[in-house]
Short mmCIF file of C-alpha atoms in Angstrom, two decimals:
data_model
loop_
_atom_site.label_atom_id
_atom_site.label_comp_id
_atom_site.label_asym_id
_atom_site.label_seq_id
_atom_site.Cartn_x
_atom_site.Cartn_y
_atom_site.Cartn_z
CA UNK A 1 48.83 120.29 102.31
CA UNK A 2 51.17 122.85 101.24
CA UNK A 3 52.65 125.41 104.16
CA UNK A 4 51.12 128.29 105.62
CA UNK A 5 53.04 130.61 103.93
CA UNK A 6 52.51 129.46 100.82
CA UNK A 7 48.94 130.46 100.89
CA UNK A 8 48.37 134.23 99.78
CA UNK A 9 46.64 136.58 102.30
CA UNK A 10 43.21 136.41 100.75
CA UNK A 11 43.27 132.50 101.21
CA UNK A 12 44.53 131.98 104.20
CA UNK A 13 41.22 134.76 105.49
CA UNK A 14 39.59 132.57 103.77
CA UNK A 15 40.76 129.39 105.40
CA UNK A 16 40.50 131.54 108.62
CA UNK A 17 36.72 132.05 108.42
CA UNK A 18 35.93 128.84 107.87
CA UNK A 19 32.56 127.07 106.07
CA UNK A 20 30.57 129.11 109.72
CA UNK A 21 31.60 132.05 108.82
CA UNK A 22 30.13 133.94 105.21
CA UNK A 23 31.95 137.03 103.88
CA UNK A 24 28.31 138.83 104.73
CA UNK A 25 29.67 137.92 108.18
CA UNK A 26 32.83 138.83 108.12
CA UNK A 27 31.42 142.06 106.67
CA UNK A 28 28.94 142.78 109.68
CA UNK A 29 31.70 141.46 112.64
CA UNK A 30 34.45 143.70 110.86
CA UNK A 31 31.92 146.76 110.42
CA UNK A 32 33.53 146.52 106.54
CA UNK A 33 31.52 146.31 103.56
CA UNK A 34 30.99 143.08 101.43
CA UNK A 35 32.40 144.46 98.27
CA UNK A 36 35.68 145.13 100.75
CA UNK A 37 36.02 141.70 102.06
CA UNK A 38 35.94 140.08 98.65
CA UNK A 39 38.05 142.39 97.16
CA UNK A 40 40.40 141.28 100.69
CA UNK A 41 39.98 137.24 99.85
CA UNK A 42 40.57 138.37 96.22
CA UNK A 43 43.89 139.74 97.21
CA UNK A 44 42.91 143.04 95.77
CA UNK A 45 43.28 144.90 98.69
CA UNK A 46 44.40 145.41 101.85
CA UNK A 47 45.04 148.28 104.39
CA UNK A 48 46.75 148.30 107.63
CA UNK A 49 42.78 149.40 109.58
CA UNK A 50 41.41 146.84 107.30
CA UNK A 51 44.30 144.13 108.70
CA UNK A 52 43.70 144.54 112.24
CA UNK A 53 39.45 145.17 111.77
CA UNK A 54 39.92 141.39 110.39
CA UNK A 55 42.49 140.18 112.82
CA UNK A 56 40.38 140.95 115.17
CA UNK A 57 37.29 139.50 114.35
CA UNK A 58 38.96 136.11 113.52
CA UNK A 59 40.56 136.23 116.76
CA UNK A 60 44.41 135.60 115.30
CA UNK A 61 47.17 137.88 115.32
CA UNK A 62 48.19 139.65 112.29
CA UNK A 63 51.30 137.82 111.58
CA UNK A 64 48.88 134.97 111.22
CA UNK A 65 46.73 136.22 108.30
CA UNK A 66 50.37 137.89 106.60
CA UNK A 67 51.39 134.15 106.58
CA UNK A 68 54.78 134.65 109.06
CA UNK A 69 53.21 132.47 112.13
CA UNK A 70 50.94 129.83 111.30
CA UNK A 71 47.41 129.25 113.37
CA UNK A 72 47.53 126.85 116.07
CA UNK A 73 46.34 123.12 114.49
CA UNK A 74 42.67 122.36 114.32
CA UNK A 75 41.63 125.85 115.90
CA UNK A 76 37.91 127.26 114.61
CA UNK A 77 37.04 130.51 115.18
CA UNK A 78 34.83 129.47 118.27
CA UNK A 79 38.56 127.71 119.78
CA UNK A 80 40.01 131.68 119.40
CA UNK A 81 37.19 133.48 120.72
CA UNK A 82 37.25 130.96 123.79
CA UNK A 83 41.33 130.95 123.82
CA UNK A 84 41.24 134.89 123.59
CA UNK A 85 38.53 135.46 126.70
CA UNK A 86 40.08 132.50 128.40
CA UNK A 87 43.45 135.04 128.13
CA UNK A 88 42.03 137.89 129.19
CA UNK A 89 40.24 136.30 132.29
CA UNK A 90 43.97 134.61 133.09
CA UNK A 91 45.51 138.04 133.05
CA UNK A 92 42.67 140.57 134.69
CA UNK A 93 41.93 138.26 137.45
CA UNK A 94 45.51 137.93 138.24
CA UNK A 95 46.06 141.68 138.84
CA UNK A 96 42.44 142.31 140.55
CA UNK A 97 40.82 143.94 137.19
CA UNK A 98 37.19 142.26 137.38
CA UNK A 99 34.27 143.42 135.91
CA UNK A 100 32.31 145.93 136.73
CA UNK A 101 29.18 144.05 136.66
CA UNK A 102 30.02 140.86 138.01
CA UNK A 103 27.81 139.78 140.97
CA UNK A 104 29.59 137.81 143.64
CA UNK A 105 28.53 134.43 144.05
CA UNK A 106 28.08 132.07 147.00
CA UNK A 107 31.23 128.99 147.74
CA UNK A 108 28.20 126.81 146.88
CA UNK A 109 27.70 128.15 143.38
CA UNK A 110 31.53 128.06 142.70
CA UNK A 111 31.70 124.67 143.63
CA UNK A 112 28.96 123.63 141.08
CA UNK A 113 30.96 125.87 138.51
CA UNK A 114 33.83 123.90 139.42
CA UNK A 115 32.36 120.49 139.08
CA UNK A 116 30.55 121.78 135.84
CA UNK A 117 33.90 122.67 134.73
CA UNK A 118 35.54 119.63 134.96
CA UNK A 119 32.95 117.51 133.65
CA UNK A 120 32.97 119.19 130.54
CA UNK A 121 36.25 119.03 130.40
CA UNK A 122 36.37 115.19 130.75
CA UNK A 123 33.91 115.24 128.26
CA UNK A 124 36.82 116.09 126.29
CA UNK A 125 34.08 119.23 125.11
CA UNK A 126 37.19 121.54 125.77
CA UNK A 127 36.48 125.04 124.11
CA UNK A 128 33.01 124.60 126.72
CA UNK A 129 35.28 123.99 129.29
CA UNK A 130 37.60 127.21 128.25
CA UNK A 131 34.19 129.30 128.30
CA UNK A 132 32.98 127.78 131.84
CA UNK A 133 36.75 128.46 133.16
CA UNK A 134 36.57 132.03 132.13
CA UNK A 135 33.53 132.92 133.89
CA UNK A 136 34.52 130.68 137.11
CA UNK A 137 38.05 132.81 137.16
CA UNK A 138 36.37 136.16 136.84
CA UNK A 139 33.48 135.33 139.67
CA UNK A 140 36.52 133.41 141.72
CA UNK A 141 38.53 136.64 142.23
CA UNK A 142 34.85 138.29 142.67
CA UNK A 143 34.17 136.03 145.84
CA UNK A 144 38.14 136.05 147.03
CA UNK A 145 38.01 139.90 146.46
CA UNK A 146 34.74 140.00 149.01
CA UNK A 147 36.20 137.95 151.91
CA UNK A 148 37.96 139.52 154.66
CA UNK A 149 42.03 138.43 155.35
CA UNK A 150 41.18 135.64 158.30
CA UNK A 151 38.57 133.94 155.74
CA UNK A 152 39.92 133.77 152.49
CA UNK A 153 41.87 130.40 152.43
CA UNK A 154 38.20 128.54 150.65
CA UNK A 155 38.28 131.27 148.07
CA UNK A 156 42.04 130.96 147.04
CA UNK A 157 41.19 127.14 146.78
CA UNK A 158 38.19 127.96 144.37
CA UNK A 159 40.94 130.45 142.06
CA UNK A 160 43.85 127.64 142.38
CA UNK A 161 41.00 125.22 140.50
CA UNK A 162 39.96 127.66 138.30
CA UNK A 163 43.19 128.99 137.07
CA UNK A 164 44.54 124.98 136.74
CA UNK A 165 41.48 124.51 134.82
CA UNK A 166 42.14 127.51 132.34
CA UNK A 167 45.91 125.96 132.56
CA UNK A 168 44.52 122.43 131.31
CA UNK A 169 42.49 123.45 128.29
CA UNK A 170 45.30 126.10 127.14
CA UNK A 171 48.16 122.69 127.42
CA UNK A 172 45.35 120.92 125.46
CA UNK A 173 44.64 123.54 122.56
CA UNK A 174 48.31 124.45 122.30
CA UNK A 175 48.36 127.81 123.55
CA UNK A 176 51.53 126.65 125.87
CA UNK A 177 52.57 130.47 126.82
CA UNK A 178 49.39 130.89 128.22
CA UNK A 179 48.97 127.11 129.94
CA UNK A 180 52.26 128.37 131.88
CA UNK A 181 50.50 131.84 132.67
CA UNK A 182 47.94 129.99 134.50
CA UNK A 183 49.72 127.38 136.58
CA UNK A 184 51.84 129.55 137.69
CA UNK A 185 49.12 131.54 139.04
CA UNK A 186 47.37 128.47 140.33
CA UNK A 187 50.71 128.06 142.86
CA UNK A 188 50.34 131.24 143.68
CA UNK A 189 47.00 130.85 145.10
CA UNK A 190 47.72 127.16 146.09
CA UNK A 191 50.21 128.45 148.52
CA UNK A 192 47.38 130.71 150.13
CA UNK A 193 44.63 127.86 150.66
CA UNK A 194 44.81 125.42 154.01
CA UNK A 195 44.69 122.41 151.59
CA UNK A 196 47.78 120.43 151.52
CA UNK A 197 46.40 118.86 148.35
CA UNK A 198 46.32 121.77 146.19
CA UNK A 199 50.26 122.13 146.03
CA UNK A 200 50.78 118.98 144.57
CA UNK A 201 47.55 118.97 142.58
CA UNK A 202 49.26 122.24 140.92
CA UNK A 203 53.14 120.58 140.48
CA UNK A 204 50.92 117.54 138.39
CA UNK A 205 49.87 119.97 136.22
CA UNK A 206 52.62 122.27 135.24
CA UNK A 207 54.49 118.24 135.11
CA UNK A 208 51.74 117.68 132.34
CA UNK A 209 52.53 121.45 130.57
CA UNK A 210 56.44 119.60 130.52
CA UNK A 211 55.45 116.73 129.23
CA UNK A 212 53.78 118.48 126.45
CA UNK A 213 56.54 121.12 125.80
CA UNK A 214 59.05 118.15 125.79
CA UNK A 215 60.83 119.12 128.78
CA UNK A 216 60.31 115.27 130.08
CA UNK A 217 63.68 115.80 132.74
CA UNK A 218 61.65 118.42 134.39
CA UNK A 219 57.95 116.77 133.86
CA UNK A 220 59.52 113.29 135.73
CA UNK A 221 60.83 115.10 138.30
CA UNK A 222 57.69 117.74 139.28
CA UNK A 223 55.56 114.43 138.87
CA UNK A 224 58.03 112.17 141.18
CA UNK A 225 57.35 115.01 143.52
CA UNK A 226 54.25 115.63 143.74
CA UNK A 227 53.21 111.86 143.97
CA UNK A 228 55.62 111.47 147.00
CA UNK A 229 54.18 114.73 148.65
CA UNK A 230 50.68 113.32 148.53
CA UNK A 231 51.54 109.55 149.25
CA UNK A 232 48.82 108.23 151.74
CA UNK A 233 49.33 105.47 154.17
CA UNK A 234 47.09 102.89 152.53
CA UNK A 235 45.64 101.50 155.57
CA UNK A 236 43.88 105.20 156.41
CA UNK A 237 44.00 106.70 153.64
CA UNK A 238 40.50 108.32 151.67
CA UNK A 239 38.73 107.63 148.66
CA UNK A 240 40.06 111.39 147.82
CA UNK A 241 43.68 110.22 148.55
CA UNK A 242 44.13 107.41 146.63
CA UNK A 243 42.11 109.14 143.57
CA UNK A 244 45.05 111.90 143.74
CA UNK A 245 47.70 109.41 144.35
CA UNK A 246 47.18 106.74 141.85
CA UNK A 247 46.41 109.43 139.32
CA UNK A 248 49.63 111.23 140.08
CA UNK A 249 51.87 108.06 139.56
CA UNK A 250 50.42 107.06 137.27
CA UNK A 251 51.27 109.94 135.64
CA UNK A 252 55.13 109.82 136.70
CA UNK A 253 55.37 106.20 134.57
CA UNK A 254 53.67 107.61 131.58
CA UNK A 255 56.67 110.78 131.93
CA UNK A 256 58.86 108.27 132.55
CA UNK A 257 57.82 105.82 129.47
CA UNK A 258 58.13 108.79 127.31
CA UNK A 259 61.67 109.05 128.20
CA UNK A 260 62.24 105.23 127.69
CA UNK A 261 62.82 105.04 131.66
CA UNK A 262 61.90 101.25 131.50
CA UNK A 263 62.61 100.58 135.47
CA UNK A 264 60.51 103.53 136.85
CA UNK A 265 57.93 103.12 134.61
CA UNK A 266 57.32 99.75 135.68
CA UNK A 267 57.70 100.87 139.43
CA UNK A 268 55.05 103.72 139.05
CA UNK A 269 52.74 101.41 137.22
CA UNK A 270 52.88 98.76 139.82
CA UNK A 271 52.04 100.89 142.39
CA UNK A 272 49.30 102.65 140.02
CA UNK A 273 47.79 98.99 139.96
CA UNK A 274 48.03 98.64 143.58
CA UNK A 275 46.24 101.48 144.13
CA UNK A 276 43.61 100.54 141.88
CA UNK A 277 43.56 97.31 143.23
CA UNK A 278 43.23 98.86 146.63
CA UNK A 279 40.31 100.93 145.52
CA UNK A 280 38.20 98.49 143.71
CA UNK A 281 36.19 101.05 141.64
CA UNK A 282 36.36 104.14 140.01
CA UNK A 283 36.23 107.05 141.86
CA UNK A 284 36.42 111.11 141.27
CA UNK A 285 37.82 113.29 143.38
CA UNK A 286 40.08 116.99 143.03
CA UNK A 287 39.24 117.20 139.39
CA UNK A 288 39.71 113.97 138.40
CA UNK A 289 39.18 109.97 137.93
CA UNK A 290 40.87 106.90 139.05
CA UNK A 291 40.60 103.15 140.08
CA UNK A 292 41.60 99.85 138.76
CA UNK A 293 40.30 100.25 135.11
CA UNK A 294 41.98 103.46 134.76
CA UNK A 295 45.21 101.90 136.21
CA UNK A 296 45.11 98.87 133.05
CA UNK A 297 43.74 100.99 130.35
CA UNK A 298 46.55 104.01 130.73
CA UNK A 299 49.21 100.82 131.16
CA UNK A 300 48.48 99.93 127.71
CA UNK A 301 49.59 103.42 126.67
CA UNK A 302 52.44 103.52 129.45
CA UNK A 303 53.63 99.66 127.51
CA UNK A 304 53.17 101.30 123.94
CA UNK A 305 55.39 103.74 124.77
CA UNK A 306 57.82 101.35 126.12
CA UNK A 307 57.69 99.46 123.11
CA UNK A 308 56.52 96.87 125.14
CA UNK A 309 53.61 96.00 122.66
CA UNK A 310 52.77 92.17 123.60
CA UNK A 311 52.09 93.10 127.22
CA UNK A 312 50.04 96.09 125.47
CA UNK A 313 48.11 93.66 123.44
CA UNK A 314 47.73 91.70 126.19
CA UNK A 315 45.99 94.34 128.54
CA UNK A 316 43.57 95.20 125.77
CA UNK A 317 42.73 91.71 125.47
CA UNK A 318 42.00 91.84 129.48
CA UNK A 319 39.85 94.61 129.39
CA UNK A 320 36.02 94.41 128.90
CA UNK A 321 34.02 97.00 130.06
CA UNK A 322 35.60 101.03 129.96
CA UNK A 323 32.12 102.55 130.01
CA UNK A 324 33.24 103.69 133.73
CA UNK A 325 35.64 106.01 132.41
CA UNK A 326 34.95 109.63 131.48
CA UNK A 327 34.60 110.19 127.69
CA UNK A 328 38.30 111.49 127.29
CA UNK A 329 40.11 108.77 129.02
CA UNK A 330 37.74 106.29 126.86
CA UNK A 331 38.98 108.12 123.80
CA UNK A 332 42.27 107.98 124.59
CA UNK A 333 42.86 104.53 125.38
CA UNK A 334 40.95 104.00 121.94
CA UNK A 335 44.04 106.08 120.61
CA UNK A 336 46.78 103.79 122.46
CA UNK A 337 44.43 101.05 121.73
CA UNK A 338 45.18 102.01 118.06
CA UNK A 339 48.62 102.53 118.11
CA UNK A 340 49.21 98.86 119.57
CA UNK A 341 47.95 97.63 116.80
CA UNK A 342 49.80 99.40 114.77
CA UNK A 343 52.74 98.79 116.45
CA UNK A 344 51.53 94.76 115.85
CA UNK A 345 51.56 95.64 111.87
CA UNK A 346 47.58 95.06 112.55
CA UNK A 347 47.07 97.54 109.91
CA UNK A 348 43.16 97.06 109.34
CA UNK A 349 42.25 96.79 113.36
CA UNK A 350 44.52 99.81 113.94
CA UNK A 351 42.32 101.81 111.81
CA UNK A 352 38.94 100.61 112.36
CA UNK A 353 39.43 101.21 116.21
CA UNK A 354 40.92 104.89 115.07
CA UNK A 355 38.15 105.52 112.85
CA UNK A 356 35.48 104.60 115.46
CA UNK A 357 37.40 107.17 117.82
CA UNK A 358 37.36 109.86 115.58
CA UNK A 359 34.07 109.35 114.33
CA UNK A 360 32.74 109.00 118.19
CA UNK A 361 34.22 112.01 119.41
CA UNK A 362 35.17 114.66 116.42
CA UNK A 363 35.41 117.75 119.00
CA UNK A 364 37.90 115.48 121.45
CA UNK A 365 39.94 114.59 118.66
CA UNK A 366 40.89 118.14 116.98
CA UNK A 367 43.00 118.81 120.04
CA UNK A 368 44.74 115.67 119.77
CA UNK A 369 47.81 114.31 118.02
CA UNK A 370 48.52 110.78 118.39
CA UNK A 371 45.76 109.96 115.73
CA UNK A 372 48.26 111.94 112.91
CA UNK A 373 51.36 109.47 114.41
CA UNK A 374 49.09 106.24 113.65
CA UNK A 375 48.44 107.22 110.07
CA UNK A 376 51.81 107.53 109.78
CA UNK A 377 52.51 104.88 111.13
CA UNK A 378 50.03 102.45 109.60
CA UNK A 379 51.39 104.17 105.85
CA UNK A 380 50.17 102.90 102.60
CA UNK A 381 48.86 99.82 103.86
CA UNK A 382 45.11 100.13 103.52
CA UNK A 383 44.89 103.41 101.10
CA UNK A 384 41.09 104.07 100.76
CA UNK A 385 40.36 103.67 104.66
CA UNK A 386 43.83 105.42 105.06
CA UNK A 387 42.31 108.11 103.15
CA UNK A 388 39.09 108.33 105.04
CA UNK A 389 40.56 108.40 108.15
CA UNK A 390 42.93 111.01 107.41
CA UNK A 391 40.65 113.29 106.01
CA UNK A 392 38.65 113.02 109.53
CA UNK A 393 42.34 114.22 111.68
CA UNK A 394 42.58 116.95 108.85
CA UNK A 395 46.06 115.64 107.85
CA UNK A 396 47.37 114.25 104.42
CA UNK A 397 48.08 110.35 104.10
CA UNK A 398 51.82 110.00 104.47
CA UNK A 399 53.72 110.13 101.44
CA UNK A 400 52.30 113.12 99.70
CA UNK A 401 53.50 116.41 99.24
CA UNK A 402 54.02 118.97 102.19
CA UNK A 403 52.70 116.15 105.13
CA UNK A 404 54.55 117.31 108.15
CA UNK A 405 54.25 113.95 110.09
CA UNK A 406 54.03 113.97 113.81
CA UNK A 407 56.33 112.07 116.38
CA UNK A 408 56.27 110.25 119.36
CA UNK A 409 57.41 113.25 121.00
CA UNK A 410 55.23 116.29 119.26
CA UNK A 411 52.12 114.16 120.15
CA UNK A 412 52.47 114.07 123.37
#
C-alpha cells in the first residue's frame, strides 16, 4: 500500500469518500456541482473554497486531503462525522455552551443513556457509542446546568461518565488529543461528585490513554494507584467493589506485562484471580465487567505479553465457555488467543481463530491493531489464507512493498 502522500489529491478524495459515498453525493453535501467534483478527483482542479467545501463534508482537515497528515487508520466517513460531534460536545459542554433546544432530562433517563452507552460500547459498536456519548454529554451539562449548588453532586457523576465515555471511544479510534480532552474533564467533574469511586474510575482511564500513547511508566503508576485507592476489604466488600477492583488490577499487570515487569504482573494477576475467585460469576458494575472468566481469559493476553506462551496455551486450553463476556472482551481474547498461537509457530490455528474474529465482528476490529501484528507475525507461512485475512484488517501481507508493520507497542 504505497504512503499517503504518494497518492495525488484527486485520489486520496477519492479514497476519502469511500464506496458510501457517490460523487452525486459529494456534489449535493458540498453544494458543488458534479462536473466540479470530477474535474476535483480528476486532479483538474482545485480552489482554496472548493478545498475546505470538501474538507468539510468528509469531515478531515485539509492537510489530510493535500496529502501532509494522513487520516487516522480504518476511519469511514460515519467514524469522522461521529469523532467531529463527539469533539464539539467535549468542548461546548465543558465551557457551558449547550444547545439552545435541548430539553433537560430526568437522573432516570441519564442513567438509561448511560447504561445504553456502555453497552454499545462493549458491543465493541464504537462510532454508536461516540453518537450516544455526544448526546448524553450535551443533556448531562443540561441537567447539571438545572440543579441548584447543594444538589448537584448526582449530576457531576452523570458528566464524569459521560465525558470518560467520550474519553474511551476517542483512545479507541485514535483521536488521542481529544481522549486526553475528555478525561481530563471527567476529573474535573469527578472531584465534584460524593462518589469515592469516580476518582479512581477516572485515573484507570487516563492509565489506559498511557498505555495506548506508550507512556507505560506513567500508565503503571496511575493504574497501581487507582487499584490501591479502591482496594475493598474482601470480607465486606460489594459486588460493585470487587467488579472495580479486579478490573483495575487487572489492568495494572497487563501495563505492567507490556513493560516486561514479570514480578508485578504476576502479583496483579494473582490477585485479579483471587478476586474472581472470590466473586464466582461475572458481574457489571461502573461501566464495566468482571469475574473469574474475565480474570483467565485477559491472563492469556497478560502471559502473551510476557512471553510466557506455554502458560498462555495452557489457559486457553482451560477455558470452555466465554459466552459470559461482553462481545469486545470475547473478541479480544480471540485476538490474544491468536497471537499465542502464533507465538507457538501454530501458523494455521493462529489464523483460523483470527479469521473467525474478524469475520465475527468487522466493526470491532477496524479500531484494533493487534490483528496487523499477527499477520506479521505468522509471515509467509500460509499465503492464500494470509492473503484473505489481510485483506479483511485492510493491511498488505508482510513482505510487500510500502507494509508499515505494527509492533507490540503501536498495538497496544
Amino acid at each position: 500500500m504505497p504512503r499517503w502522500s504518494v497518492y495525488t489529491t484527486g485520489e486520496r478524495i477519492k479514497i476519502l469518500r469511500g464506496k458510501t459515498i457517490r460523487q452525486t453525493d459529494l456534489a449535493e453535501m458540498t453544494g458543488l456541482s458534479l462536473p466540479t467534483v470530477q474535474q476535483v478527483e480528476q486532479d483538474k482542479r482545485m480552489t482554496l473554497p472548493t478545498l475546505m467545501k470538501i474538507a468539510a463534508a468528509l469531515r478531515v482537515d485539509t492537510s489530510v486531503i493535500l496529502g501532509q497528515q494522513e487520516p487516522r487508520r480504518a476511519m469511514r466517513h460515519e467514524d469522522r462525522t461521529t469523532m467531529r460531534n463527539l469533539s464539539v460536545a467535549v468542548h461546548d459542554t465543558a465551557v457551558g455552551v449547550l444547545p439552545a433546544d435541548v430539553v433537560v432530562p430526568s437522573a432516570d433517563d441519564l442513567r438509561r443513556m448511560v447504561a445504553r452507552c456502555w453497552d454499545l460500547y462493549w458491543k465493541g459498536r464504537y462510532v454508536e457509542a461516540g453518537a450516544v456519548a455526544s448526546l448524553l454529554l450535551t443533556e448531562a451539562g443540561a441537567h447539571l446546568h438545572a440543579q441548584s449548588a447543594d444538589s448537584s453532586a448526582e449530576a457531576w457523576t452523570f458528566l464524569c461518565d459521560a465525558y470518560r465515555l467520550a474519553a474511551y471511544v476517542a483512545n479507541l479510534m485514535g483521536s488521542r488529543d481529544l481522549a486526553y480532552a475528555a478525561i481530563g474533564h471527567a476529573q474535573h467533574a469527578a472531584d465534584r461528585t460524593a462518589d469515592d469511586m469516580r476518582g479512581p474510575l477516572v485515573a484507570s482511564g487516563r492509565a489506559w490513554i498511557y498505555l495506548r500513547d506508550a507512556r507505560l511508566d506513567e500508565a503503571l503508576a496511575l493504574a497501581e494507584k487507582a487499584a490501591l485507592d479502591i482496594e475493598p476489604r474482601f470480607s465486606s466488600a460489594t459486588m460493585g467493589q470487587l467488579v472495580a477492583y479486579g478490573s483495575h488490577v487487572n489492568f495494572a499487570a497487563v501495563v505492567a506485562s507490556r513493560m516486561g515487569n514479570k514480578d508485578r504482573a504476576t502479583d496483579y494477576l494473582s490477585q485479579s484471580h483471587a478476586t474472581g475467585a472470590r466473586m464466582g460469576s461475572e458481574h457489571r458494575a461502573h461501566g464495566t465487567l468482571f469475574g473469574p472468566v474475565s480474570a483467565t481469559t485477559q491472563a492469556v493476553g497478560i502471559n502473551v505479553a510476557l512471553g510466557q506462551t506455554g502458560k498462555a496455551l495452557t489457559l486457553i486450553d482451560s477455558i470452555r465457555d466465554v459466552s459470559t463476556l461482553s462481545e469486545a472482551a470475547q473478541n479480544r481474547y480471540a485476538m490474544d488467543k491468536a497471537m499465542a498461537q502464533a507465538d507457538a509457530k501454530m501458523w494455521d490455528a493462529s489464523l483460523d481463530t483470527l479469521e473467525g474474529a474478524l469475520v465475527a465482528a468487522p466493526d470491532w476490529a477496524r479500531h484494533q491493531t493487534l490483528p496487523s501484528v499477527i499477520v506479521q507475525k505468522v509471515g509467509r507461512a500460509s499465503t492464500a489464507r494470509l492473503r484473505r485475512v489481510s485483506k479483511l484488517i485492510g493491511a498488505v501481507p508482510p513482505g510487500a512493498d510500502g507494509f508499515m508493520p505494527a509492533t507490540a507497542r503501536t498495538a497496544l
